[in-house]
Every structure is written in C-alpha cells, then in structure tokens.
GROMACS .gro file of C-alpha atoms in nm:
model
  252
    1MET     CA    1  11.373   6.071   0.737
    2MET     CA    2  11.681   6.218   0.900
    3HIS     CA    3  11.625   6.477   1.171
    4LEU     CA    4  11.854   6.704   1.365
    5GLN     CA    5  11.825   6.690   1.742
    6GLN     CA    6  11.580   6.944   1.883
    7MET     CA    7  11.761   7.192   2.106
    8ASP     CA    8  11.618   7.368   2.411
    9ASP     CA    9  11.490   7.714   2.333
   10ARG     CA   10  11.316   8.002   2.506
   11VAL     CA   11  10.993   8.134   2.357
   12SER     CA   12  10.994   8.515   2.376
   13VAL     CA   13  10.678   8.569   2.167
   14HIS     CA   14  10.392   8.321   2.152
   15ARG     CA   15  10.170   8.219   1.863
   16ASP     CA   16   9.924   7.930   1.873
   17TRP     CA   17  10.066   7.799   1.546
   18PHE     CA   18  10.412   7.750   1.697
   19SER     CA   19  10.303   7.407   1.819
   20SER     CA   20  10.253   7.291   1.457
   21TYR     CA   21  10.618   7.348   1.363
   22ASN     CA   22  10.962   7.267   1.499
   23PHE     CA   23  11.222   7.537   1.561
   24HIS     CA   24  11.588   7.436   1.581
   25LEU     CA   25  11.880   7.653   1.691
   26ILE     CA   26  12.207   7.530   1.537
   27THR     CA   27  12.506   7.625   1.751
   28GLU     CA   28  12.759   7.350   1.677
   29ALA     CA   29  12.975   7.330   1.364
   30ASP     CA   30  12.918   6.959   1.310
   31LYS     CA   31  12.542   7.018   1.302
   32VAL     CA   32  12.587   7.278   1.030
   33LYS     CA   33  12.753   7.012   0.817
   34LYS     CA   34  12.481   6.760   0.898
   35LEU     CA   35  12.211   7.011   0.809
   36VAL     CA   36  12.378   7.092   0.477
   37ASP     CA   37  12.415   6.721   0.402
   38ILE     CA   38  12.043   6.667   0.464
   39CYS     CA   39  11.944   6.962   0.244
   40ILE     CA   40  12.166   6.838  -0.039
   41GLN     CA   41  12.021   6.489   0.000
   42ARG     CA   42  11.668   6.631  -0.022
   43GLY     CA   43  11.770   6.836  -0.327
   44ILE     CA   44  11.588   7.157  -0.232
   45CYS     CA   45  11.568   7.391   0.068
   46SER     CA   46  11.483   7.749   0.155
   47LEU     CA   47  11.746   8.005   0.252
   48ASP     CA   48  11.681   8.343   0.412
   49CYS     CA   49  11.921   8.601   0.554
   50GLU     CA   50  11.852   8.787   0.878
   51THR     CA   51  12.047   9.113   0.860
   52THR     CA   52  12.116   9.433   1.051
   53GLY     CA   53  11.930   9.629   0.783
   54VAL     CA   54  11.849   9.638   0.414
   55ASP     CA   55  12.157   9.815   0.274
   56ASN     CA   56  12.318   9.545   0.061
   57ARG     CA   57  12.553   9.771  -0.135
   58ILE     CA   58  12.889   9.600  -0.174
   59TYR     CA   59  13.227   9.770  -0.116
   60PRO     CA   60  13.587   9.651  -0.079
   61ASP     CA   61  13.718   9.608   0.275
   62SER     CA   62  13.919   9.931   0.243
   63HIS     CA   63  13.594  10.130   0.227
   64PHE     CA   64  13.515  10.048   0.591
   65ASP     CA   65  13.846  10.164   0.743
   66ASP     CA   66  13.825   9.915   1.030
   67GLY     CA   67  14.117   9.690   0.939
   68ILE     CA   68  13.897   9.382   0.903
   69LYS     CA   69  13.980   9.146   0.618
   70SER     CA   70  13.682   8.954   0.488
   71ARG     CA   71  13.678   8.618   0.311
   72HIS     CA   72  13.674   8.764  -0.040
   73GLY     CA   73  13.779   9.122   0.025
   74ILE     CA   74  13.428   9.268  -0.009
   75ARG     CA   75  13.140   9.342   0.228
   76THR     CA   76  12.788   9.482   0.236
   77ILE     CA   77  12.703   9.795   0.436
   78ASP     CA   78  12.460   9.605   0.657
   79ARG     CA   79  12.570   9.259   0.759
   80ILE     CA   80  12.422   8.913   0.788
   81VAL     CA   81  12.325   8.824   1.145
   82GLY     CA   82  12.210   8.470   1.082
   83LEU     CA   83  12.068   8.229   0.826
   84CYS     CA   84  11.733   8.051   0.817
   85THR     CA   85  11.650   7.735   0.627
   86SER     CA   86  11.399   7.453   0.596
   87PHE     CA   87  11.406   7.137   0.386
   88ASP     CA   88  11.049   7.021   0.455
   89GLY     CA   89  10.830   7.318   0.551
   90ARG     CA   90  10.780   7.183   0.903
   91ASN     CA   91  11.125   7.208   1.058
   92GLY     CA   92  11.296   7.545   1.062
   93TYR     CA   93  11.667   7.587   1.137
   94TYR     CA   94  11.839   7.905   1.249
   95LEU     CA   95  12.217   7.952   1.222
   96PRO     CA   96  12.338   8.248   1.434
   97LEU     CA   97  12.649   8.426   1.309
   98THR     CA   98  12.691   8.780   1.444
   99HIS     CA   99  12.449   8.834   1.732
  100GLU     CA  100  12.583   9.096   1.973
  101PRO     CA  101  12.488   8.970   2.324
  102ASP     CA  102  12.801   8.834   2.490
  103ASP     CA  103  12.656   8.489   2.551
  104SER     CA  104  12.529   8.444   2.195
  105PRO     CA  105  12.631   8.101   2.061
  106ASN     CA  106  12.744   8.234   1.724
  107LEU     CA  107  12.880   7.977   1.483
  108PRO     CA  108  13.238   7.991   1.348
  109TRP     CA  109  13.224   8.232   1.054
  110ASP     CA  110  13.454   8.077   0.793
  111TYR     CA  111  13.351   7.718   0.861
  112THR     CA  112  12.982   7.806   0.833
  113TRP     CA  113  13.029   7.992   0.507
  114ASP     CA  114  13.230   7.704   0.361
  115GLU     CA  115  12.929   7.483   0.431
  116ILE     CA  116  12.674   7.736   0.300
  117THR     CA  117  12.878   7.772  -0.019
  118ARG     CA  118  12.869   7.394  -0.056
  119LEU     CA  119  12.493   7.403  -0.002
  120ILE     CA  120  12.434   7.667  -0.270
  121GLU     CA  121  12.653   7.481  -0.518
  122ASN     CA  122  12.476   7.147  -0.468
  123CYS     CA  123  12.112   7.218  -0.387
  124ILE     CA  124  11.817   7.406  -0.536
  125ILE     CA  125  11.763   7.710  -0.315
  126ILE     CA  126  11.425   7.873  -0.252
  127PHE     CA  127  11.444   8.248  -0.185
  128HIS     CA  128  11.178   8.506  -0.120
  129ASN     CA  129  11.330   8.803  -0.304
  130SER     CA  130  11.644   8.642  -0.438
  131LYS     CA  131  11.802   8.972  -0.540
  132PHE     CA  132  11.810   9.091  -0.178
  133ASP     CA  133  11.950   8.768  -0.035
  134CYS     CA  134  12.197   8.700  -0.317
  135GLU     CA  135  12.355   9.045  -0.277
  136PHE     CA  136  12.417   8.970   0.091
  137LEU     CA  137  12.537   8.618   0.015
  138TYR     CA  138  12.785   8.720  -0.254
  139PRO     CA  139  13.064   8.858  -0.027
  140PRO     CA  140  13.089   8.557   0.212
  141THR     CA  141  13.034   8.288  -0.053
  142GLY     CA  142  13.204   8.444  -0.356
  143ILE     CA  143  12.910   8.327  -0.569
  144ASN     CA  144  12.807   8.621  -0.788
  145GLN     CA  145  12.613   8.459  -1.070
  146TYR     CA  146  12.335   8.218  -0.973
  147ASP     CA  147  12.223   7.958  -1.226
  148PHE     CA  148  11.850   8.026  -1.259
  149ASN     CA  149  11.792   7.652  -1.288
  150ARG     CA  150  11.931   7.612  -0.936
  151TYR     CA  151  11.698   7.838  -0.741
  152GLU     CA  152  11.336   7.945  -0.703
  153ASP     CA  153  11.195   8.282  -0.597
  154THR     CA  154  10.852   8.288  -0.430
  155LEU     CA  155  10.836   8.669  -0.452
  156PHE     CA  156  10.859   8.658  -0.831
  157ILE     CA  157  10.606   8.375  -0.854
  158SER     CA  158  10.364   8.579  -0.646
  159LYS     CA  159  10.412   8.885  -0.866
  160ILE     CA  160  10.345   8.681  -1.180
  161ILE     CA  161  10.025   8.539  -1.031
  162ASN     CA  162   9.912   8.879  -0.901
  163PRO     CA  163  10.099   9.147  -1.101
  164LEU     CA  164   9.909   9.449  -0.967
  165LYS     CA  165  10.120   9.659  -0.732
  166THR     CA  166   9.834   9.671  -0.484
  167ASN     CA  167   9.854   9.295  -0.428
  168PRO     CA  168  10.064   9.188  -0.126
  169ASN     CA  169  10.386   9.007  -0.216
  170GLY     CA  170  10.577   9.018   0.113
  171LEU     CA  171  10.648   8.695   0.296
  172LYS     CA  172  10.434   8.786   0.597
  173PRO     CA  173  10.114   8.882   0.411
  174LEU     CA  174  10.150   8.585   0.175
  175THR     CA  175  10.190   8.352   0.473
  176ARG     CA  176   9.876   8.498   0.625
  177ILE     CA  177   9.684   8.443   0.300
  178HIS     CA  178   9.805   8.091   0.223
  179PHE     CA  179   9.860   7.945   0.570
  180GLY     CA  180   9.632   8.154   0.791
  181VAL     CA  181   9.936   8.238   1.003
  182ASP     CA  182  10.038   8.572   1.151
  183MET     CA  183  10.417   8.568   1.160
  184VAL     CA  184  10.616   8.747   1.430
  185GLU     CA  185  10.712   9.108   1.356
  186LEU     CA  186  11.061   9.224   1.450
  187ASP     CA  187  10.939   9.502   1.679
  188GLU     CA  188  10.752   9.245   1.890
  189LEU     CA  189  11.087   9.107   2.003
  190PHE     CA  190  11.181   9.433   2.172
  191THR     CA  191  11.013   9.555   2.490
  192ASP     CA  192  10.893   9.914   2.510
  193GLU     CA  193  11.167   9.983   2.764
  194ARG     CA  194  11.432   9.843   2.532
  195LYS     CA  195  11.300  10.045   2.239
  196GLU     CA  196  11.310  10.361   2.448
  197GLN     CA  197  11.667  10.291   2.559
  198LEU     CA  198  11.781  10.236   2.203
  199LYS     CA  199  11.608  10.557   2.099
  200LYS     CA  200  11.800  10.748   2.367
  201GLU     CA  201  12.124  10.593   2.243
  202GLY     CA  202  12.042  10.689   1.885
  203ARG     CA  203  12.046  10.325   1.776
  204ARG     CA  204  11.793  10.151   1.556
  205TYR     CA  205  11.673   9.815   1.677
  206ASN     CA  206  11.781   9.528   1.460
  207PHE     CA  207  11.810   9.151   1.474
  208ALA     CA  208  12.175   9.155   1.584
  209LEU     CA  209  12.079   9.308   1.920
  210LEU     CA  210  11.877   9.001   2.010
  211HIS     CA  211  12.005   8.680   2.162
  212PRO     CA  212  11.953   8.397   1.909
  213LYS     CA  213  11.699   8.233   2.140
  214GLU     CA  214  11.492   8.552   2.142
  215GLY     CA  215  11.467   8.550   1.763
  216LEU     CA  216  11.448   8.175   1.709
  217GLU     CA  217  11.083   8.146   1.604
  218TYR     CA  218  11.106   8.464   1.397
  219GLY     CA  219  11.404   8.334   1.201
  220CYS     CA  220  11.294   7.972   1.167
  221SER     CA  221  10.951   8.070   1.040
  222ASP     CA  222  11.111   8.268   0.755
  223GLY     CA  223  11.271   7.945   0.639
  224ILE     CA  224  10.962   7.733   0.699
  225PHE     CA  225  10.714   7.952   0.511
  226THR     CA  226  10.949   8.043   0.227
  227TYR     CA  227  10.973   7.670   0.163
  228GLY     CA  228  10.600   7.611   0.198
  229LEU     CA  229  10.502   7.905  -0.022
  230LEU     CA  230  10.682   7.760  -0.321
  231TYR     CA  231  10.443   7.465  -0.332
  232LYS     CA  232  10.136   7.678  -0.258
  233LEU     CA  233  10.217   7.921  -0.540
  234ILE     CA  234  10.377   7.714  -0.812
  235GLU     CA  235  10.065   7.499  -0.859
  236ARG     CA  236   9.881   7.817  -0.959
  237LEU     CA  237  10.119   7.897  -1.244
  238SER     CA  238   9.998   7.834  -1.598
  239GLU     CA  239  10.243   7.714  -1.862
  240GLN     CA  240  10.267   8.071  -1.993
  241ASP     CA  241  10.327   8.200  -1.641
  242LYS     CA  242  10.611   7.949  -1.601
  243LYS     CA  243  10.779   8.082  -1.915
  244ILE     CA  244  10.751   8.438  -1.783
  245TYR     CA  245  10.887   8.327  -1.447
  246ASN     CA  246  11.192   8.157  -1.599
  247LEU     CA  247  11.265   8.464  -1.811
  248SER     CA  248  11.239   8.682  -1.500
  249LEU     CA  249  11.497   8.469  -1.317
  250ILE     CA  250  11.736   8.485  -1.613
  251HIS     CA  251  11.734   8.865  -1.606
  252ILE     CA  252  11.761   8.920  -1.230
   0.00000   0.00000   0.00000
C-alpha cells in the first residue's frame, strides 16, 4: 500500500492511544496531490473541516468590505483553517490552510482547493455532519449539490440507529463508545495563561490561533475516526434503515 512520508511533529497533548495511529502534517503542494491520488485510488476517504467557528452562512465577497476576492466570489462568515482526511482509519492527514502564527506552514490556497475539488469529484467522501462541512466547502470548491451516491454521513447513520435525541451523536462521544478513545478537546490545546490573555483581548480561542503542529493530533483524529465510524455503524443498519438513510441524504 502506498504511504506518505511521516513528517516530524510536536505532541502538545498526550493520549495513550496516539501510539496506535499515525499523524501526518502535509505542508508541501506535491504531497497534497499525492494524497488526493491515493484517496481516489482507494475510492473512499473521510473529509473534515477545521474552522474558526460554526457560522457557515454564505455571502458574496462584497458583504465583507475587505477588498478580498475569493475563488468563486462567495465566502462563509467563519473560515476554514485546515482539512483532515484519512483513507484507511489508521493514518490521519492534516492540511493547514489559514493558521495565524507567522511560522505556520500553510499550504497554497488555490492549488490546494483545486486538488480538494478533484478529490470530491472522484472519490466517495465520508463526512460526520455533511451539511456543516458542505456549506463550508461550497465557496472554495464551487460544488453546491452533492450526489448522495458519492458521500456517506456517519452522523445521520448514528441518528437512524439511535433516533432518540438523548443519544449521543457527536464524533467525540461516538468515538468513545465505539473505539474506547477519548479524543482531544479544543480547549486542551490552550494553556490557562493563553486563555486568560485571549479573554482580556476580547477574542475567542479557535483553531486558527494554533500552530498546525499544536493541533496535529486533534485534526488528524477527526479524519481517522470519521473514517472508522462508517464501518462500525453501517454494519448495524438493517435494510429498512438503509432505505431511510438514503432518503435522508437525498433531502439534505
């Protein structure tokens, strides 16, 4: 099986389960292409957006009054900071795009989105809450309508299996249930001193404030466990459940 070269990284938060998985930081354009090629060859991969927040309302560039012209003339209120993916549930890949620290190895924006657009058009994508991610992905990719035969949604599968609102459907609680793993929480990546400083500045802490190496395990694990959950959950679906699931995807 093809593998990307493991890059050096700095562990900012430790979990015993880290040693069972591989976390890769992609900082070179040619490795983005190689990663996309591998995912397309495999035929299926997870895709998760790390963002500055959850406001995915879309407006034309003129709404922002900052003079920036985006790829397709539209943007979300909050922005994508990086992308997470996995094609095997063991290797997680993080693609940094708009991290704020000066020495962040952010990837070239347009080139990366050309490759991600190619990925979405040629590979089955696994999301956890596709509506959230697809809204963020629409402005940079220009893909508005997703063919429901070309993606899976582990959040919807979980809701079909356990439809009661009291049942946990978030990625982190589902990962704890099905893998016995406690994923990293975002606030763990900020020291108390840093939180206090941000509070004084009137700023919320978000993923963009971190160096990509600080958030590597956090981001990669989103891709890893979104991929793995699909196979844990889908085997529990009855034939009737599968019909309900497909109808749900059609009407998203």
